Coordinates of C-alpha atoms and ligand atoms in Angstrom, one line a residue:
X71 CA -17.0 -42.8 -35.7
X72 CA -16.3 -42.4 -39.3
X73 CA -13.3 -44.3 -39.1
X74 CA -15.2 -47.2 -37.4
X75 CA -18.1 -47.2 -39.6
X76 CA -15.5 -47.4 -42.6
X77 CA -13.9 -50.2 -41.3
X78 CA -16.7 -52.3 -40.7
X79 CA -18.0 -51.8 -44.2
X80 CA -15.1 -51.6 -45.6
X81 CA -16.1 -49.0 -48.0
X82 CA -12.7 -47.2 -48.9
X83 CA -13.3 -44.7 -51.5
X84 CA -16.4 -42.8 -49.8
X85 CA -14.6 -43.1 -46.2
X86 CA -11.8 -41.5 -47.5
X87 CA -13.5 -38.5 -49.2
X88 CA -15.5 -37.9 -46.2
X89 CA -12.7 -37.7 -43.9
X90 CA -10.7 -35.2 -46.1
X91 CA -14.1 -32.8 -46.2
X92 CA -14.2 -32.9 -42.5
X93 CA -10.2 -32.0 -42.1
X94 CA -11.1 -29.1 -44.7
X95 CA -13.7 -28.0 -42.7
X96 CA -11.6 -27.9 -39.2
X97 CA -8.6 -26.3 -41.2
X98 CA -11.1 -23.6 -42.4
X99 CA -12.4 -23.0 -39.1
X100 CA -9.2 -23.2 -37.0
X101 CA -7.7 -20.3 -39.0
X102 CA -10.9 -18.1 -38.2
X103 CA -10.6 -19.1 -34.8
X104 CA -7.2 -18.4 -33.1
X105 CA -5.6 -17.5 -30.1
X106 CA -5.3 -13.3 -30.2
X107 CA -2.9 -13.9 -27.4
X108 CA -0.5 -16.0 -29.2
X109 CA -0.8 -13.6 -32.4
X110 CA 0.2 -10.5 -29.9
X111 CA 3.2 -12.8 -28.2
X112 CA 4.3 -13.8 -31.9
X113 CA 5.0 -9.9 -33.1
X114 CA 7.5 -9.6 -30.4
X115 CA 11.2 -10.1 -31.6
X116 CA 14.4 -10.6 -30.0
X117 CA 16.0 -8.1 -32.6
X118 CA 13.3 -5.6 -32.1
X119 CA 13.8 -5.7 -28.6
X120 CA 17.7 -5.7 -28.3
X121 CA 17.2 -2.5 -30.8
X122 CA 15.0 -0.7 -28.4
X123 CA 17.9 -1.7 -25.7
X124 CA 20.5 -0.3 -27.7
X125 CA 18.4 2.5 -28.7
X126 CA 18.1 3.7 -25.0
X127 CA 22.1 3.4 -24.2
X128 CA 22.8 6.4 -26.8
X129 CA 22.0 8.4 -23.6
X130 CA 24.2 6.8 -21.4
X131 CA 23.2 6.1 -17.5
X132 CA 20.4 8.4 -18.2
X133 CA 21.1 9.6 -15.0
X134 CA 18.1 11.7 -13.2
X135 CA 18.7 15.5 -13.2
X136 CA 20.7 15.5 -16.4
X137 CA 20.4 16.8 -19.9
X138 CA 20.8 13.2 -21.1
X139 CA 18.0 11.9 -18.6
X140 CA 16.1 14.6 -20.5
X141 CA 17.0 13.7 -23.7
X142 CA 16.0 10.3 -23.3
X143 CA 12.8 10.9 -22.0
X144 CA 12.0 13.1 -25.3
X145 CA 13.2 10.2 -27.2
X146 CA 11.0 7.5 -25.6
X147 CA 7.7 9.7 -25.9
X148 CA 8.5 10.0 -29.6
X149 CA 8.9 6.2 -30.0
X150 CA 5.7 5.6 -28.1
X151 CA 3.9 8.0 -30.4
X152 CA 5.5 6.2 -33.7
X153 CA 4.3 3.0 -31.9
X154 CA 0.4 4.5 -32.2
X155 CA 0.2 5.4 -28.4
X156 CA 0.1 8.9 -29.5
X157 CA -1.7 10.1 -26.3
X158 CA 1.5 11.0 -24.3
X159 CA 1.5 12.9 -20.9
X160 CA 4.0 13.7 -18.8
X161 CA 3.9 13.7 -14.8
X162 CA 5.4 16.5 -13.2
X163 CA 7.0 16.7 -9.8
X164 CA 10.3 18.2 -7.7
X165 CA 13.0 16.3 -6.6
X166 CA 15.5 17.7 -4.0
X167 CA 18.2 15.1 -2.5
X168 CA 18.2 15.2 1.1
X169 CA 21.8 15.0 1.1
X170 CA 25.0 13.7 -0.6
X171 CA 25.0 9.8 -2.0
X172 CA 26.2 8.2 1.0
X173 CA 26.0 4.7 -0.7
X174 CA 29.5 3.2 -0.8
X175 CA 31.3 3.3 -3.7
X176 CA 32.6 0.0 -5.2
X177 CA 34.2 -0.5 -8.2
X178 CA 33.6 -4.1 -10.0
X179 CA 37.1 -5.3 -9.1
X180 CA 36.3 -5.4 -5.6
X181 CA 33.6 -7.6 -5.4
X182 CA 35.4 -10.6 -4.4
X183 CA 36.0 -13.4 -2.8
X184 CA 32.5 -15.1 -2.2
X185 CA 31.9 -15.6 1.4
X186 CA 29.4 -17.7 3.3
X187 CA 26.2 -15.8 3.9
X188 CA 25.4 -16.0 7.7
X189 CA 22.6 -18.4 8.5
X190 CA 20.6 -15.7 10.5
X191 CA 20.7 -13.4 7.6
X192 CA 17.5 -12.1 6.4
X193 CA 17.6 -9.8 3.0
X194 CA 16.3 -6.3 2.4
X195 CA 12.4 -7.8 1.5
X196 CA 12.3 -10.3 3.9
X197 CA 13.7 -13.2 2.4
X198 CA 16.7 -15.7 3.5
X199 CA 19.6 -15.6 1.2
X200 CA 22.0 -18.8 1.1
X201 CA 25.2 -19.8 -0.6
X202 CA 28.1 -17.8 -0.8
X203 CA 27.6 -14.0 -1.1
X204 CA 30.0 -10.8 -2.5
X205 CA 29.7 -7.4 -1.6
X206 CA 27.8 -5.1 -3.6
X207 CA 27.4 -1.4 -4.1
X208 CA 27.0 1.6 -6.5
X209 CA 30.4 2.8 -8.5
X210 CA 30.5 6.6 -8.2
X211 CA 33.9 6.5 -9.6
X212 CA 33.9 8.2 -13.3
X213 CA 37.5 6.7 -13.6
X214 CA 36.2 3.2 -13.5
X215 CA 34.4 3.4 -16.9
X216 CA 37.2 2.3 -19.0
X217 CA 35.3 3.4 -22.5
X218 CA 36.1 7.5 -23.0
X219 CA 33.3 8.0 -24.8
X220 CA 31.0 6.6 -22.4
X221 CA 32.7 8.5 -19.0
X222 CA 32.2 11.6 -21.4
X223 CA 28.7 11.0 -22.2
X224 CA 27.9 10.5 -18.4
X225 CA 29.9 13.3 -17.0
X226 CA 27.3 15.6 -16.7
X227 CA 26.2 15.8 -12.8
X228 CA 22.8 16.0 -11.5
X229 CA 21.0 19.1 -10.5
X230 CA 18.3 19.0 -8.1
X231 CA 14.6 20.8 -9.4
X232 CA 12.0 19.9 -11.9
X233 CA 11.5 16.2 -12.9
X234 CA 9.3 14.7 -15.7
X235 CA 8.3 11.1 -16.3
X236 CA 6.5 10.1 -19.6
X237 CA 3.4 7.6 -20.1
X238 CA 1.1 6.7 -22.8
X239 CA -2.4 4.7 -22.6
X240 CA -4.1 2.2 -24.7
X241 CA -8.1 3.5 -23.8
X242 CA -10.1 0.4 -23.0
X243 CA -13.3 0.1 -25.4
X244 CA -16.0 -1.0 -22.7
X245 CA -14.2 -0.1 -19.6
X246 CA -12.0 3.0 -20.3
X247 CA -12.5 3.8 -16.2
X248 CA -10.2 0.9 -15.4
X249 CA -6.5 -0.1 -16.1
X250 CA -3.6 -2.0 -15.8
X251 CA -0.2 -0.5 -15.4
X252 CA 2.8 -1.8 -17.0
X253 CA 6.3 0.0 -16.2
X254 CA 9.7 0.0 -15.8
X255 CA 12.4 2.8 -14.9
X256 CA 14.5 4.6 -17.5
X257 CA 16.9 6.4 -15.1
X258 CA 20.6 4.6 -14.4
X259 CA 23.5 5.0 -12.3
X260 CA 27.1 3.5 -12.1
X261 CA 28.7 5.5 -14.9
X262 CA 27.7 2.7 -17.6
X263 CA 24.8 2.4 -20.0
X264 CA 22.2 1.3 -17.9
X265 CA 21.5 -1.4 -20.3
X266 CA 20.1 -3.8 -18.0
X267 CA 19.3 -1.6 -15.1
X268 CA 16.9 -1.1 -16.4
X269 CA 17.4 -0.2 -20.5
X270 CA 16.1 -3.6 -20.6
X271 CA 12.6 -3.2 -18.5
X272 CA 12.1 0.0 -20.3
X273 CA 12.5 -1.6 -24.0
X274 CA 10.3 -4.4 -22.4
X275 CA 7.5 -1.9 -21.5
X276 CA 8.0 0.1 -24.9
X277 CA 7.7 -3.2 -26.9
X278 CA 4.4 -4.1 -25.1
X279 CA 3.1 -0.5 -26.0
X280 CA 4.0 -1.5 -29.6
X281 CA 2.4 -4.4 -29.8
X282 CA -0.7 -3.8 -27.8
X283 CA -1.0 -0.1 -29.8
X284 CA -1.1 -1.7 -33.4
X285 CA -4.0 -0.6 -35.0
X286 CA -6.0 -4.2 -35.4
X287 CA -5.9 -4.5 -31.6
X288 CA -8.4 -3.5 -29.0
X289 CA -9.1 -4.2 -25.5
X290 CA -12.0 -4.2 -23.3
X291 CA -10.0 -2.6 -20.3
X292 CA -7.3 0.4 -20.6
X293 CA -3.8 -0.2 -20.3
X294 CA -1.1 2.7 -19.3
X295 CA 2.8 2.1 -20.3
X296 CA 4.7 4.3 -17.7
X297 CA 8.5 4.9 -17.3
X298 CA 9.1 6.2 -14.1
X299 CA 12.6 8.8 -13.5
X300 CA 14.3 9.1 -10.2
X301 CA 13.7 5.1 -9.7
X302 CA 17.7 5.1 -8.5
X303 CA 17.1 7.8 -5.8
X304 CA 14.8 6.1 -3.7
X305 CA 11.5 5.6 -5.8
X306 CA 10.8 9.1 -5.7
X307 CA 9.3 9.2 -9.7
X308 CA 6.8 6.4 -8.7
X309 CA 5.8 7.9 -5.6
X310 CA 5.0 11.0 -6.6
X311 CA 2.5 9.4 -9.3
X312 CA 0.9 7.5 -6.3
X313 CA 0.6 11.0 -4.2
X314 CA -0.5 13.2 -7.5
X315 CA -2.8 10.9 -8.8
X316 CA -4.4 8.3 -6.3
X317 CA -7.7 10.2 -5.4
X318 CA -7.9 10.8 -9.2
X319 CA -8.8 7.1 -9.9
X320 CA -12.2 6.4 -12.0
X321 CA -13.1 9.9 -12.3
X322 CA -14.7 10.8 -15.7
X323 CA -13.6 14.3 -16.3
X324 CA -15.0 16.5 -17.7
X325 CA -18.5 15.0 -16.5
X326 CA -20.1 12.9 -19.2
X327 CA -17.3 12.9 -21.6
X328 CA -16.3 9.6 -21.6
X329 CA -12.6 10.3 -20.5
X330 CA -11.3 9.0 -17.3
X331 CA -7.7 11.0 -17.1
X332 CA -6.9 8.1 -14.2
X333 CA -8.6 5.0 -14.6
X334 CA -8.9 2.9 -11.5
X335 CA -6.0 0.8 -11.0
X336 CA -6.7 -3.1 -11.2
X337 CA -3.2 -4.1 -10.9
X338 CA 0.9 -2.7 -11.3
X339 CA 3.3 -4.8 -13.3
X340 CA 6.8 -3.6 -12.4
X341 CA 10.0 -4.8 -14.7
X342 CA 13.9 -4.0 -13.6
X343 CA 16.7 -6.0 -14.4
X344 CA 15.5 -8.3 -16.8
X345 CA 18.6 -10.4 -18.7
X346 CA 21.0 -11.7 -16.3
X347 CA 20.9 -15.1 -14.4
X348 CA 24.1 -16.7 -14.6
X349 CA 23.9 -18.1 -11.1
X350 CA 25.2 -17.5 -7.7
X351 CA 29.0 -16.0 -6.9
X352 CA 31.5 -18.8 -6.9
X353 CA 34.4 -19.4 -4.0
X354 CA 36.8 -16.8 -5.9
X355 CA 33.9 -14.1 -5.9
X356 CA 33.2 -14.6 -9.7
X357 CA 30.4 -15.0 -11.7
X358 CA 29.8 -17.8 -14.9
X359 CA 30.5 -15.8 -18.2
X360 CA 27.5 -18.0 -19.5
X361 CA 23.9 -18.2 -18.4
X362 CA 22.9 -20.7 -16.2
X363 CA 21.3 -23.9 -17.8
X364 CA 18.2 -23.5 -15.7
X365 CA 18.2 -19.8 -15.9
X366 CA 14.6 -18.4 -15.2
X367 CA 13.0 -15.1 -14.2
X368 CA 11.1 -13.8 -10.9
X369 CA 8.0 -12.6 -10.2
X370 CA 7.6 -11.2 -6.9
X371 CA 5.0 -9.6 -4.6
X372 CA 4.9 -8.6 -0.8
X373 CA 4.1 -10.6 1.8
X374 CA 3.8 -7.6 4.4
X375 CA 1.5 -5.4 2.6
X376 CA -2.3 -4.6 2.2
X377 CA -2.7 -6.2 -0.8
X378 CA -0.8 -9.0 -0.7
X379 CA -3.5 -11.8 -1.4
X380 CA -4.2 -9.8 -4.8
X381 CA -0.9 -9.1 -5.6
X382 CA -0.3 -13.4 -5.3
X383 CA -3.2 -13.7 -7.6
X384 CA -1.8 -11.6 -10.3
X385 CA 1.9 -13.0 -9.5
X386 CA 0.2 -16.6 -10.5
X387 CA -1.6 -15.3 -13.6
X388 CA 1.6 -14.2 -15.0
X389 CA 3.4 -17.5 -14.3
X390 CA 0.6 -19.3 -16.1
X391 CA 1.1 -17.0 -18.8
X392 CA 4.9 -18.0 -19.1
X393 CA 3.8 -21.8 -18.9
X394 CA 1.7 -21.2 -22.0
X395 CA 3.0 -18.8 -23.8
X396 CA 6.6 -17.9 -23.1
X397 CA 9.4 -19.6 -25.6
X398 CA 12.2 -20.7 -23.5
X399 CA 12.3 -19.4 -19.9
X400 CA 10.3 -20.6 -17.0
X401 CA 9.3 -17.9 -14.3
X402 CA 9.3 -18.5 -10.6
X403 CA 7.0 -16.3 -8.1
X404 CA 8.4 -15.6 -4.9
X405 CA 6.8 -13.4 -2.0
X406 CA 9.6 -10.8 -1.1
X407 CA 8.9 -8.1 -3.7
X408 CA 11.4 -4.9 -2.8
X409 CA 13.1 -1.9 -3.6
X410 CA 11.3 -1.3 -6.8
X411 CA 8.3 1.3 -8.3
X412 CA 5.4 -1.6 -7.5
X413 CA 6.3 -0.8 -4.3
X414 CA 4.5 2.8 -3.4
X415 CA 1.5 0.9 -5.1
X416 CA 1.5 -2.1 -3.1
X417 CA -1.1 -0.8 -0.5
X418 CA -3.2 0.4 -3.3
X419 CA -3.7 -2.2 -5.4
X420 CA -2.2 -5.7 -6.7
X421 CA 1.3 -4.9 -7.6
X422 CA 4.3 -7.3 -8.3
X423 CA 7.9 -7.0 -10.3
X424 CA 9.5 -9.0 -12.6
X425 CA 12.8 -9.3 -12.6
X426 CA 16.0 -11.5 -13.9
X427 CA 17.1 -12.7 -9.9
X428 CA 14.9 -12.2 -6.7
X429 CA 16.3 -8.5 -5.9
X430 CA 17.0 -9.4 -1.7
X431 CA 18.2 -13.0 -1.4
X432 CA 19.8 -13.3 -4.8
X433 CA 20.9 -9.5 -6.7
X434 CA 21.5 -8.6 -2.8
X435 CA 24.0 -11.7 -2.9
X436 CA 25.8 -10.3 -5.3
X437 CA 24.3 -12.7 -8.4
X438 CA 24.5 -9.6 -10.8
X439 CA 28.1 -7.9 -11.1
X440 CA 27.0 -5.3 -13.6
X441 CA 24.4 -4.1 -11.0
X442 CA 25.5 -0.4 -10.6
X443 CA 28.7 -0.6 -12.4
X444 CA 30.5 0.5 -15.4
X445 CA 30.1 -3.0 -17.3
X446 CA 26.6 -2.6 -17.4
X447 CA 26.7 -1.5 -20.8
X448 CA 25.1 -3.2 -24.0
X449 CA 28.3 -5.1 -25.0
X450 CA 28.3 -7.1 -22.0
X451 CA 25.3 -9.3 -22.7
X452 CA 24.8 -11.7 -25.3
X453 CA 21.8 -13.4 -26.7
X454 CA 21.0 -15.6 -24.4
X455 CA 20.5 -12.7 -22.0
X456 CA 18.4 -11.0 -24.0
X457 CA 16.0 -13.6 -24.9
X458 CA 15.3 -13.9 -20.7
X459 CA 14.1 -10.2 -21.0
X460 CA 12.0 -11.1 -24.2
X461 CA 10.5 -13.9 -22.2
X462 CA 9.7 -11.8 -19.7
X463 CA 7.9 -9.4 -22.3
X464 CA 6.1 -12.3 -23.6
X465 CA 5.0 -13.2 -20.2
X466 CA 3.5 -9.9 -19.5
X467 CA 2.2 -9.2 -22.8
X468 CA 0.1 -12.5 -22.7
X469 CA -1.1 -11.9 -18.9
X470 CA -2.0 -8.1 -19.6
X471 CA -3.6 -8.8 -22.9
X472 CA -5.9 -11.5 -21.2
X473 CA -6.8 -9.5 -18.2
X474 CA -7.8 -6.5 -20.1
X475 CA -9.6 -8.5 -22.5
X476 CA -7.9 -8.0 -25.7
X477 CA -9.3 -8.8 -29.6
X478 CA -7.6 -8.5 -32.8
X479 CA -9.7 -7.6 -35.8
X480 CA -10.6 -10.7 -37.9
X481 CA -9.6 -13.3 -35.5
X482 CA -12.0 -15.2 -33.0
X483 CA -11.1 -16.4 -29.8
X484 CA -11.3 -20.3 -29.7
X485 CA -14.4 -21.7 -27.7
X486 CA -13.1 -23.1 -24.2
Ligands
ZN114 ZN1 16.4 -0.7 -11.4

């Protein structure tokens, strides 16, 4: 309107002034009105994410029921406290293995060749696998780990008995009685460093705890950060949590204290293996050394669950957060979530898992040759791998911040 009027009257000088002052006003307004979600996503950083994964690998594979597992839990708890998530708690349970681990020991070198997937194959979780597949399994052979330092670090065997897992909570300002759960599993297997499985998911959750517990960040609803133990033995840590705590949801304790030890569950987002998407096995059984150009990460819900509709909606919320906030990689939604700590939640609340590949059709077909192998060590990965995990962190951070109603001090969200 100003431009048209100016051109018509050819009054160059006053028009330029008018335009400049309106630009200045617009700039001033924009500085005060910024997107708090974007500000938080900018606080994630590739080098910090890598350093947190590296920190976890100092405890080797962190196998449940060992000293290195207990030391890792202590270290994670100290980190959470240092981030400002100071109200850490431990869930306690007992783990007795039902028998010896009967999964076939399978060293990395024995995975080839790539064999055609039978046309009628159905993967765990219910998906339909395609292309070539290789054998997958768990390495239980210490001799398959070439690095003597890592071999020594992983040597103490697991003993049955008392177990713990750590969590902390960002308490909501207006709805402390409701929460979102953001989680990963901190235990591993396979005689490596569990860098990807699941150092990458554990570090993601820790980085989100750091950003969301910054002193200038508030959320209307609570967010709980949980690092499960005993995932690799069959989801025992997350199952114990659901059993012990589902009936405590939303109860104020002590009465009229304003404290809710177990806020009502609004959604659960699990992260497991966030870094490796190099494509499907080739005819000789090998996998590309480089990340595939079309790399993505996968958000899965389980079609055959009580909360399938709500879980699907949560999955699309993350997909939209990826579209808006993730810097490099797209996210894909799938319907076959399986074998992960969100499974014990899926008939109680909206529950999804976030992963480098689909668990059933892709990991199950051999897309990740480091999976439960001695090669799952920090030095196996390069920056593009770490960046895939960082993009998943950006996505869950953005989605959770929006869902929980985030504000950052001094910043007003833009009007829609
Ligand atoms: Zn895992």
